[in-house]
JSON list of C-alpha atoms in Angstrom, two decimals:
[
{"chain": "L", "resi": 1, "resn": "ASP", "atom": "CA", "xyz": [-14.36, -14.17, 18.41]},
{"chain": "L", "resi": 2, "resn": "THR", "atom": "CA", "xyz": [-14.90, -17.76, 17.46]},
{"chain": "L", "resi": 3, "resn": "LEU", "atom": "CA", "xyz": [-14.03, -20.58, 19.84]},
{"chain": "L", "resi": 4, "resn": "ILE", "atom": "CA", "xyz": [-13.63, -24.18, 18.71]},
{"chain": "L", "resi": 5, "resn": "VAL", "atom": "CA", "xyz": [-12.29, -27.02, 20.85]},
{"chain": "L", "resi": 6, "resn": "VAL", "atom": "CA", "xyz": [-10.91, -29.97, 18.89]},
{"chain": "L", "resi": 7, "resn": "SER", "atom": "CA", "xyz": [-10.29, -33.50, 20.17]},
{"chain": "L", "resi": 8, "resn": "PRO", "atom": "CA", "xyz": [-6.94, -35.30, 19.69]},
{"chain": "L", "resi": 9, "resn": "GLN", "atom": "CA", "xyz": [-8.58, -37.15, 16.80]},
{"chain": "L", "resi": 10, "resn": "GLY", "atom": "CA", "xyz": [-9.35, -33.85, 15.05]},
{"chain": "L", "resi": 11, "resn": "GLU", "atom": "CA", "xyz": [-13.10, -33.77, 15.75]},
{"chain": "L", "resi": 12, "resn": "ILE", "atom": "CA", "xyz": [-14.84, -30.62, 16.85]},
{"chain": "L", "resi": 13, "resn": "LYS", "atom": "CA", "xyz": [-15.99, -31.04, 20.46]},
{"chain": "L", "resi": 14, "resn": "THR", "atom": "CA", "xyz": [-17.24, -27.56, 21.33]},
{"chain": "L", "resi": 15, "resn": "VAL", "atom": "CA", "xyz": [-18.09, -24.41, 19.39]},
{"chain": "L", "resi": 16, "resn": "ASN", "atom": "CA", "xyz": [-19.47, -21.05, 20.43]},
{"chain": "L", "resi": 17, "resn": "ARG", "atom": "CA", "xyz": [-22.31, -19.19, 18.74]},
{"chain": "L", "resi": 18, "resn": "ALA", "atom": "CA", "xyz": [-19.88, -16.82, 16.95]},
{"chain": "L", "resi": 19, "resn": "ALA", "atom": "CA", "xyz": [-18.20, -19.79, 15.23]},
{"chain": "L", "resi": 20, "resn": "CYS", "atom": "CA", "xyz": [-21.55, -21.17, 14.10]},
{"chain": "L", "resi": 21, "resn": "GLU", "atom": "CA", "xyz": [-22.64, -17.78, 12.75]},
{"chain": "L", "resi": 22, "resn": "LEU", "atom": "CA", "xyz": [-19.35, -17.18, 10.94]},
{"chain": "L", "resi": 23, "resn": "LEU", "atom": "CA", "xyz": [-19.22, -20.63, 9.40]},
{"chain": "L", "resi": 24, "resn": "GLY", "atom": "CA", "xyz": [-22.95, -20.88, 8.57]},
{"chain": "L", "resi": 25, "resn": "TYR", "atom": "CA", "xyz": [-23.58, -24.11, 10.51]},
{"chain": "L", "resi": 26, "resn": "ASP", "atom": "CA", "xyz": [-25.88, -25.06, 13.36]},
{"chain": "L", "resi": 27, "resn": "ARG", "atom": "CA", "xyz": [-24.03, -26.11, 16.50]},
{"chain": "L", "resi": 28, "resn": "ALA", "atom": "CA", "xyz": [-25.15, -29.71, 16.12]},
{"chain": "L", "resi": 29, "resn": "GLU", "atom": "CA", "xyz": [-23.82, -29.84, 12.55]},
{"chain": "L", "resi": 30, "resn": "LEU", "atom": "CA", "xyz": [-20.34, -28.81, 13.67]},
{"chain": "L", "resi": 31, "resn": "LEU", "atom": "CA", "xyz": [-20.00, -31.14, 16.65]},
{"chain": "L", "resi": 32, "resn": "ARG", "atom": "CA", "xyz": [-18.03, -34.31, 15.82]},
{"chain": "L", "resi": 33, "resn": "ARG", "atom": "CA", "xyz": [-17.22, -32.89, 12.38]},
{"chain": "L", "resi": 34, "resn": "PRO", "atom": "CA", "xyz": [-13.51, -33.04, 11.44]},
{"chain": "L", "resi": 35, "resn": "ILE", "atom": "CA", "xyz": [-11.77, -29.70, 11.91]},
{"chain": "L", "resi": 36, "resn": "SER", "atom": "CA", "xyz": [-10.24, -30.26, 8.46]},
{"chain": "L", "resi": 37, "resn": "ASP", "atom": "CA", "xyz": [-13.70, -29.55, 6.99]},
{"chain": "L", "resi": 38, "resn": "ILE", "atom": "CA", "xyz": [-13.36, -25.91, 8.01]},
{"chain": "L", "resi": 39, "resn": "LEU", "atom": "CA", "xyz": [-9.63, -25.42, 8.56]},
{"chain": "L", "resi": 40, "resn": "THR", "atom": "CA", "xyz": [-6.65, -26.85, 6.71]},
{"chain": "L", "resi": 41, "resn": "GLY", "atom": "CA", "xyz": [-3.71, -28.41, 8.53]},
{"chain": "L", "resi": 42, "resn": "ASP", "atom": "CA", "xyz": [-3.15, -31.13, 11.07]},
{"chain": "L", "resi": 43, "resn": "LEU", "atom": "CA", "xyz": [-3.54, -30.75, 14.83]},
{"chain": "L", "resi": 44, "resn": "GLU", "atom": "CA", "xyz": [0.12, -29.83, 15.33]},
{"chain": "L", "resi": 45, "resn": "SER", "atom": "CA", "xyz": [-0.23, -26.91, 12.91]},
{"chain": "L", "resi": 46, "resn": "LEU", "atom": "CA", "xyz": [-3.04, -25.51, 15.06]},
{"chain": "L", "resi": 47, "resn": "ALA", "atom": "CA", "xyz": [-0.67, -24.68, 17.91]},
{"chain": "L", "resi": 48, "resn": "VAL", "atom": "CA", "xyz": [0.15, -21.16, 16.72]},
{"chain": "L", "resi": 49, "resn": "THR", "atom": "CA", "xyz": [-0.32, -17.66, 18.04]},
{"chain": "L", "resi": 50, "resn": "HIS", "atom": "CA", "xyz": [-1.72, -14.91, 15.83]},
{"chain": "L", "resi": 51, "resn": "ALA", "atom": "CA", "xyz": [-1.38, -16.60, 12.47]},
{"chain": "L", "resi": 52, "resn": "GLU", "atom": "CA", "xyz": [-3.48, -15.76, 9.45]},
{"chain": "L", "resi": 53, "resn": "LYS", "atom": "CA", "xyz": [-5.50, -18.78, 8.38]},
{"chain": "L", "resi": 54, "resn": "TRP", "atom": "CA", "xyz": [-8.63, -19.41, 6.37]},
{"chain": "L", "resi": 55, "resn": "TYR", "atom": "CA", "xyz": [-11.92, -20.85, 7.60]},
{"chain": "L", "resi": 56, "resn": "ARG", "atom": "CA", "xyz": [-14.14, -22.55, 5.04]},
{"chain": "L", "resi": 57, "resn": "THR", "atom": "CA", "xyz": [-17.85, -21.82, 5.49]},
{"chain": "L", "resi": 58, "resn": "ARG", "atom": "CA", "xyz": [-20.71, -24.21, 4.84]},
{"chain": "L", "resi": 59, "resn": "ALA", "atom": "CA", "xyz": [-21.15, -22.54, 1.44]},
{"chain": "L", "resi": 60, "resn": "GLY", "atom": "CA", "xyz": [-17.47, -23.12, 0.61]},
{"chain": "L", "resi": 61, "resn": "LYS", "atom": "CA", "xyz": [-16.46, -19.49, 0.99]},
{"chain": "L", "resi": 62, "resn": "LEU", "atom": "CA", "xyz": [-13.01, -18.88, 2.48]},
{"chain": "L", "resi": 63, "resn": "ILE", "atom": "CA", "xyz": [-12.90, -16.35, 5.30]},
{"chain": "L", "resi": 64, "resn": "PRO", "atom": "CA", "xyz": [-9.57, -14.90, 6.48]},
{"chain": "L", "resi": 65, "resn": "VAL", "atom": "CA", "xyz": [-9.12, -15.15, 10.24]},
{"chain": "L", "resi": 66, "resn": "LEU", "atom": "CA", "xyz": [-6.52, -14.18, 12.78]},
{"chain": "L", "resi": 67, "resn": "PHE", "atom": "CA", "xyz": [-6.04, -17.56, 14.43]},
{"chain": "L", "resi": 68, "resn": "SER", "atom": "CA", "xyz": [-4.57, -18.67, 17.73]},
{"chain": "L", "resi": 69, "resn": "GLY", "atom": "CA", "xyz": [-4.46, -22.29, 18.82]},
{"chain": "L", "resi": 70, "resn": "SER", "atom": "CA", "xyz": [-3.31, -23.78, 22.05]},
{"chain": "L", "resi": 71, "resn": "MET", "atom": "CA", "xyz": [-2.64, -27.45, 22.75]},
{"chain": "L", "resi": 72, "resn": "MET", "atom": "CA", "xyz": [-4.21, -28.89, 25.88]},
{"chain": "L", "resi": 73, "resn": "ARG", "atom": "CA", "xyz": [-2.22, -31.69, 27.53]},
{"chain": "L", "resi": 74, "resn": "ASP", "atom": "CA", "xyz": [-2.88, -33.86, 30.54]},
{"chain": "L", "resi": 75, "resn": "SER", "atom": "CA", "xyz": [-0.51, -34.37, 33.45]},
{"chain": "L", "resi": 76, "resn": "GLU", "atom": "CA", "xyz": [1.37, -37.02, 31.47]},
{"chain": "L", "resi": 77, "resn": "ASP", "atom": "CA", "xyz": [1.83, -34.61, 28.54]},
{"chain": "L", "resi": 78, "resn": "ARG", "atom": "CA", "xyz": [-0.65, -36.42, 26.32]},
{"chain": "L", "resi": 79, "resn": "LEU", "atom": "CA", "xyz": [-2.62, -34.29, 23.91]},
{"chain": "L", "resi": 80, "resn": "ILE", "atom": "CA", "xyz": [-6.23, -34.00, 25.05]},
{"chain": "L", "resi": 81, "resn": "GLY", "atom": "CA", "xyz": [-7.31, -31.33, 22.60]},
{"chain": "L", "resi": 82, "resn": "VAL", "atom": "CA", "xyz": [-6.70, -27.99, 20.97]},
{"chain": "L", "resi": 83, "resn": "VAL", "atom": "CA", "xyz": [-8.44, -24.73, 21.80]},
{"chain": "L", "resi": 84, "resn": "CYS", "atom": "CA", "xyz": [-8.84, -22.63, 18.66]},
{"chain": "L", "resi": 85, "resn": "LEU", "atom": "CA", "xyz": [-9.68, -18.93, 18.82]},
{"chain": "L", "resi": 86, "resn": "ALA", "atom": "CA", "xyz": [-10.18, -16.91, 15.66]},
{"chain": "L", "resi": 87, "resn": "GLN", "atom": "CA", "xyz": [-11.27, -13.47, 14.65]},
{"chain": "L", "resi": 88, "resn": "ASP", "atom": "CA", "xyz": [-12.76, -12.67, 11.25]},
{"chain": "L", "resi": 89, "resn": "ILE", "atom": "CA", "xyz": [-10.40, -10.23, 9.50]},
{"chain": "L", "resi": 90, "resn": "THR", "atom": "CA", "xyz": [-12.31, -9.90, 6.24]},
{"chain": "L", "resi": 91, "resn": "GLU", "atom": "CA", "xyz": [-12.80, -6.16, 6.71]},
{"chain": "L", "resi": 92, "resn": "LEU", "atom": "CA", "xyz": [-9.15, -5.72, 7.64]},
{"chain": "L", "resi": 93, "resn": "LYS", "atom": "CA", "xyz": [-8.09, -7.58, 4.48]},
{"chain": "L", "resi": 94, "resn": "ASP", "atom": "CA", "xyz": [-10.45, -5.43, 2.39]},
{"chain": "L", "resi": 95, "resn": "VAL", "atom": "CA", "xyz": [-8.99, -2.24, 3.86]},
{"chain": "L", "resi": 96, "resn": "GLU", "atom": "CA", "xyz": [-5.47, -3.64, 3.35]},
{"chain": "L", "resi": 97, "resn": "HIS", "atom": "CA", "xyz": [-6.31, -4.27, -0.31]},
{"chain": "L", "resi": 98, "resn": "GLN", "atom": "CA", "xyz": [-7.75, -0.77, -0.71]},
{"chain": "L", "resi": 99, "resn": "LEU", "atom": "CA", "xyz": [-4.68, 0.77, 0.90]},
{"chain": "L", "resi": 100, "resn": "GLN", "atom": "CA", "xyz": [-2.37, -1.22, -1.38]},
{"chain": "L", "resi": 101, "resn": "SER", "atom": "CA", "xyz": [-4.40, -0.16, -4.40]},
{"chain": "L", "resi": 102, "resn": "ALA", "atom": "CA", "xyz": [-4.30, 3.50, -3.29]},
{"chain": "L", "resi": 103, "resn": "ARG", "atom": "CA", "xyz": [-0.55, 3.22, -2.69]},
{"chain": "L", "resi": 104, "resn": "ASP", "atom": "CA", "xyz": [-0.01, 1.76, -6.16]},
{"chain": "L", "resi": 105, "resn": "THR", "atom": "CA", "xyz": [-2.11, 4.54, -7.69]},
{"chain": "L", "resi": 106, "resn": "ALA", "atom": "CA", "xyz": [-0.15, 7.20, -5.78]},
{"chain": "L", "resi": 107, "resn": "GLU", "atom": "CA", "xyz": [3.18, 5.71, -6.85]},
{"chain": "L", "resi": 108, "resn": "THR", "atom": "CA", "xyz": [2.06, 5.64, -10.48]},
{"chain": "L", "resi": 109, "resn": "ALA", "atom": "CA", "xyz": [0.86, 9.26, -10.24]},
{"chain": "L", "resi": 110, "resn": "ASN", "atom": "CA", "xyz": [4.18, 10.23, -8.68]},
{"chain": "L", "resi": 111, "resn": "GLN", "atom": "CA", "xyz": [6.09, 8.59, -11.54]},
{"chain": "L", "resi": 112, "resn": "TYR", "atom": "CA", "xyz": [3.97, 10.47, -14.09]},
{"chain": "L", "resi": 113, "resn": "LYS", "atom": "CA", "xyz": [4.52, 13.71, -12.16]},
{"chain": "L", "resi": 114, "resn": "SER", "atom": "CA", "xyz": [8.28, 13.19, -12.12]},
{"chain": "L", "resi": 115, "resn": "ALA", "atom": "CA", "xyz": [8.32, 12.40, -15.84]},
{"chain": "L", "resi": 116, "resn": "PHE", "atom": "CA", "xyz": [6.17, 15.46, -16.51]},
{"chain": "L", "resi": 117, "resn": "LEU", "atom": "CA", "xyz": [8.47, 17.71, -14.48]},
{"chain": "L", "resi": 118, "resn": "ALA", "atom": "CA", "xyz": [11.58, 16.38, -16.20]},
{"chain": "L", "resi": 119, "resn": "ASN", "atom": "CA", "xyz": [10.07, 16.83, -19.68]},
{"chain": "L", "resi": 120, "resn": "MET", "atom": "CA", "xyz": [8.50, 20.17, -18.90]},
{"chain": "L", "resi": 121, "resn": "SER", "atom": "CA", "xyz": [11.65, 21.60, -17.36]},
{"chain": "L", "resi": 122, "resn": "HIS", "atom": "CA", "xyz": [13.58, 20.64, -20.49]},
{"chain": "L", "resi": 123, "resn": "GLU", "atom": "CA", "xyz": [10.90, 22.15, -22.72]},
{"chain": "L", "resi": 124, "resn": "LEU", "atom": "CA", "xyz": [10.95, 25.38, -20.70]},
{"chain": "L", "resi": 125, "resn": "ARG", "atom": "CA", "xyz": [14.71, 25.69, -20.33]},
{"chain": "L", "resi": 126, "resn": "THR", "atom": "CA", "xyz": [15.38, 25.63, -24.07]},
{"chain": "L", "resi": 127, "resn": "PRO", "atom": "CA", "xyz": [13.30, 28.74, -24.93]},
{"chain": "L", "resi": 128, "resn": "LEU", "atom": "CA", "xyz": [14.38, 30.48, -21.71]},
{"chain": "L", "resi": 129, "resn": "ASN", "atom": "CA", "xyz": [18.03, 30.09, -22.65]},
{"chain": "L", "resi": 130, "resn": "ALA", "atom": "CA", "xyz": [17.17, 31.59, -26.03]},
{"chain": "L", "resi": 131, "resn": "ILE", "atom": "CA", "xyz": [15.38, 34.54, -24.35]},
{"chain": "L", "resi": 132, "resn": "ILE", "atom": "CA", "xyz": [18.36, 35.13, -22.05]},
{"chain": "L", "resi": 133, "resn": "GLY", "atom": "CA", "xyz": [20.81, 34.87, -24.94]},
{"chain": "L", "resi": 134, "resn": "TYR", "atom": "CA", "xyz": [18.82, 37.24, -27.18]},
{"chain": "L", "resi": 135, "resn": "SER", "atom": "CA", "xyz": [18.36, 39.77, -24.39]},
{"chain": "L", "resi": 136, "resn": "GLU", "atom": "CA", "xyz": [22.15, 39.78, -23.83]},
{"chain": "L", "resi": 137, "resn": "MET", "atom": "CA", "xyz": [22.74, 40.21, -27.57]},
{"chain": "L", "resi": 138, "resn": "LEU", "atom": "CA", "xyz": [20.18, 43.03, -27.79]},
{"chain": "L", "resi": 139, "resn": "GLN", "atom": "CA", "xyz": [21.81, 44.78, -24.80]},
{"chain": "L", "resi": 140, "resn": "GLU", "atom": "CA", "xyz": [25.17, 44.69, -26.58]},
{"chain": "L", "resi": 141, "resn": "ASP", "atom": "CA", "xyz": [23.58, 45.91, -29.83]},
{"chain": "L", "resi": 142, "resn": "ALA", "atom": "CA", "xyz": [21.70, 48.68, -27.99]},
{"chain": "L", "resi": 143, "resn": "GLN", "atom": "CA", "xyz": [24.92, 49.87, -26.36]},
{"chain": "L", "resi": 144, "resn": "GLU", "atom": "CA", "xyz": [26.84, 49.76, -29.68]},
{"chain": "L", "resi": 145, "resn": "LEU", "atom": "CA", "xyz": [24.06, 51.75, -31.38]},
{"chain": "L", "resi": 146, "resn": "ALA", "atom": "CA", "xyz": [23.86, 54.21, -28.48]},
{"chain": "L", "resi": 147, "resn": "GLN", "atom": "CA", "xyz": [20.29, 53.16, -27.70]},
{"chain": "L", "resi": 148, "resn": "THR", "atom": "CA", "xyz": [20.97, 52.94, -23.96]},
{"chain": "L", "resi": 149, "resn": "ARG", "atom": "CA", "xyz": [17.37, 53.71, -23.00]},
{"chain": "L", "resi": 150, "resn": "PHE", "atom": "CA", "xyz": [16.49, 50.08, -23.97]},
{"chain": "L", "resi": 151, "resn": "VAL", "atom": "CA", "xyz": [19.25, 48.53, -21.85]},
{"chain": "L", "resi": 152, "resn": "PRO", "atom": "CA", "xyz": [17.41, 48.64, -18.47]},
{"chain": "L", "resi": 153, "resn": "ASP", "atom": "CA", "xyz": [14.36, 46.91, -19.97]},
{"chain": "L", "resi": 154, "resn": "LEU", "atom": "CA", "xyz": [16.54, 44.30, -21.65]},
{"chain": "L", "resi": 155, "resn": "GLN", "atom": "CA", "xyz": [18.35, 43.73, -18.35]},
{"chain": "L", "resi": 156, "resn": "LYS", "atom": "CA", "xyz": [14.96, 43.15, -16.68]},
{"chain": "L", "resi": 157, "resn": "ILE", "atom": "CA", "xyz": [14.09, 40.59, -19.37]},
{"chain": "L", "resi": 158, "resn": "GLU", "atom": "CA", "xyz": [17.44, 38.88, -18.87]},
{"chain": "L", "resi": 159, "resn": "GLY", "atom": "CA", "xyz": [17.06, 38.93, -15.04]},
{"chain": "L", "resi": 160, "resn": "ALA", "atom": "CA", "xyz": [13.52, 37.57, -15.17]},
{"chain": "L", "resi": 161, "resn": "GLY", "atom": "CA", "xyz": [14.60, 34.83, -17.57]},
{"chain": "L", "resi": 162, "resn": "LYS", "atom": "CA", "xyz": [17.53, 33.84, -15.36]},
{"chain": "L", "resi": 163, "resn": "HIS", "atom": "CA", "xyz": [15.29, 33.83, -12.28]},
{"chain": "L", "resi": 164, "resn": "LEU", "atom": "CA", "xyz": [12.73, 31.65, -14.02]},
{"chain": "L", "resi": 165, "resn": "LEU", "atom": "CA", "xyz": [15.50, 29.34, -15.21]},
{"chain": "L", "resi": 166, "resn": "GLU", "atom": "CA", "xyz": [16.75, 28.98, -11.62]},
{"chain": "L", "resi": 167, "resn": "LEU", "atom": "CA", "xyz": [13.24, 28.08, -10.44]},
{"chain": "L", "resi": 168, "resn": "ILE", "atom": "CA", "xyz": [12.89, 25.47, -13.15]},
{"chain": "L", "resi": 169, "resn": "ASN", "atom": "CA", "xyz": [16.30, 24.00, -12.29]},
{"chain": "L", "resi": 170, "resn": "ASP", "atom": "CA", "xyz": [15.30, 23.87, -8.61]},
{"chain": "L", "resi": 171, "resn": "ILE", "atom": "CA", "xyz": [12.09, 22.02, -9.51]},
{"chain": "L", "resi": 172, "resn": "LEU", "atom": "CA", "xyz": [14.06, 19.57, -11.61]},
{"chain": "L", "resi": 173, "resn": "ASP", "atom": "CA", "xyz": [16.56, 19.05, -8.77]},
{"chain": "L", "resi": 174, "resn": "LEU", "atom": "CA", "xyz": [13.71, 18.38, -6.33]},
{"chain": "L", "resi": 175, "resn": "SER", "atom": "CA", "xyz": [12.17, 15.95, -8.79]},
{"chain": "L", "resi": 176, "resn": "LYS", "atom": "CA", "xyz": [15.49, 14.11, -9.10]},
{"chain": "L", "resi": 177, "resn": "ILE", "atom": "CA", "xyz": [15.91, 13.95, -5.32]},
{"chain": "L", "resi": 178, "resn": "GLU", "atom": "CA", "xyz": [12.37, 12.67, -4.91]},
{"chain": "L", "resi": 179, "resn": "ALA", "atom": "CA", "xyz": [12.87, 10.04, -7.60]}
]
């Protein structure tokens, strides 16, 4: 964790080694430097707990940090400085970005899946209804022509078609619920 103590005038008075390493400065280079060189905002805005802020390194790179600042006051309530603690959250931000990207990809895939299921169920139901209808017609024709030996097989075709149609309707219903 970085530690920086800032004077009431906004100058850096103390820094720890972690702050120097993170920011790319030697300790001597940071002392008496304005805090505004590495952190935006006035002294009052530094009095926060667990806020995301950005440190600016010597090279000008912005580093996301979890920042906490605490005002130091004397016995007469005059500002004598601000203690700034920060933790580099670059890796956390990278993981956050990766998770958001993965979430977006999953949502897109889910939309495609739902569209596929809706289209596919329609494409399957149309011929299944025809199979069911023809098997019913053939059963009637077989009975009228006294070809009853075909009826059990035609009933199996009709039953299988109806069962498959129910499964497809259930999948479509689940897809609608999920959407």
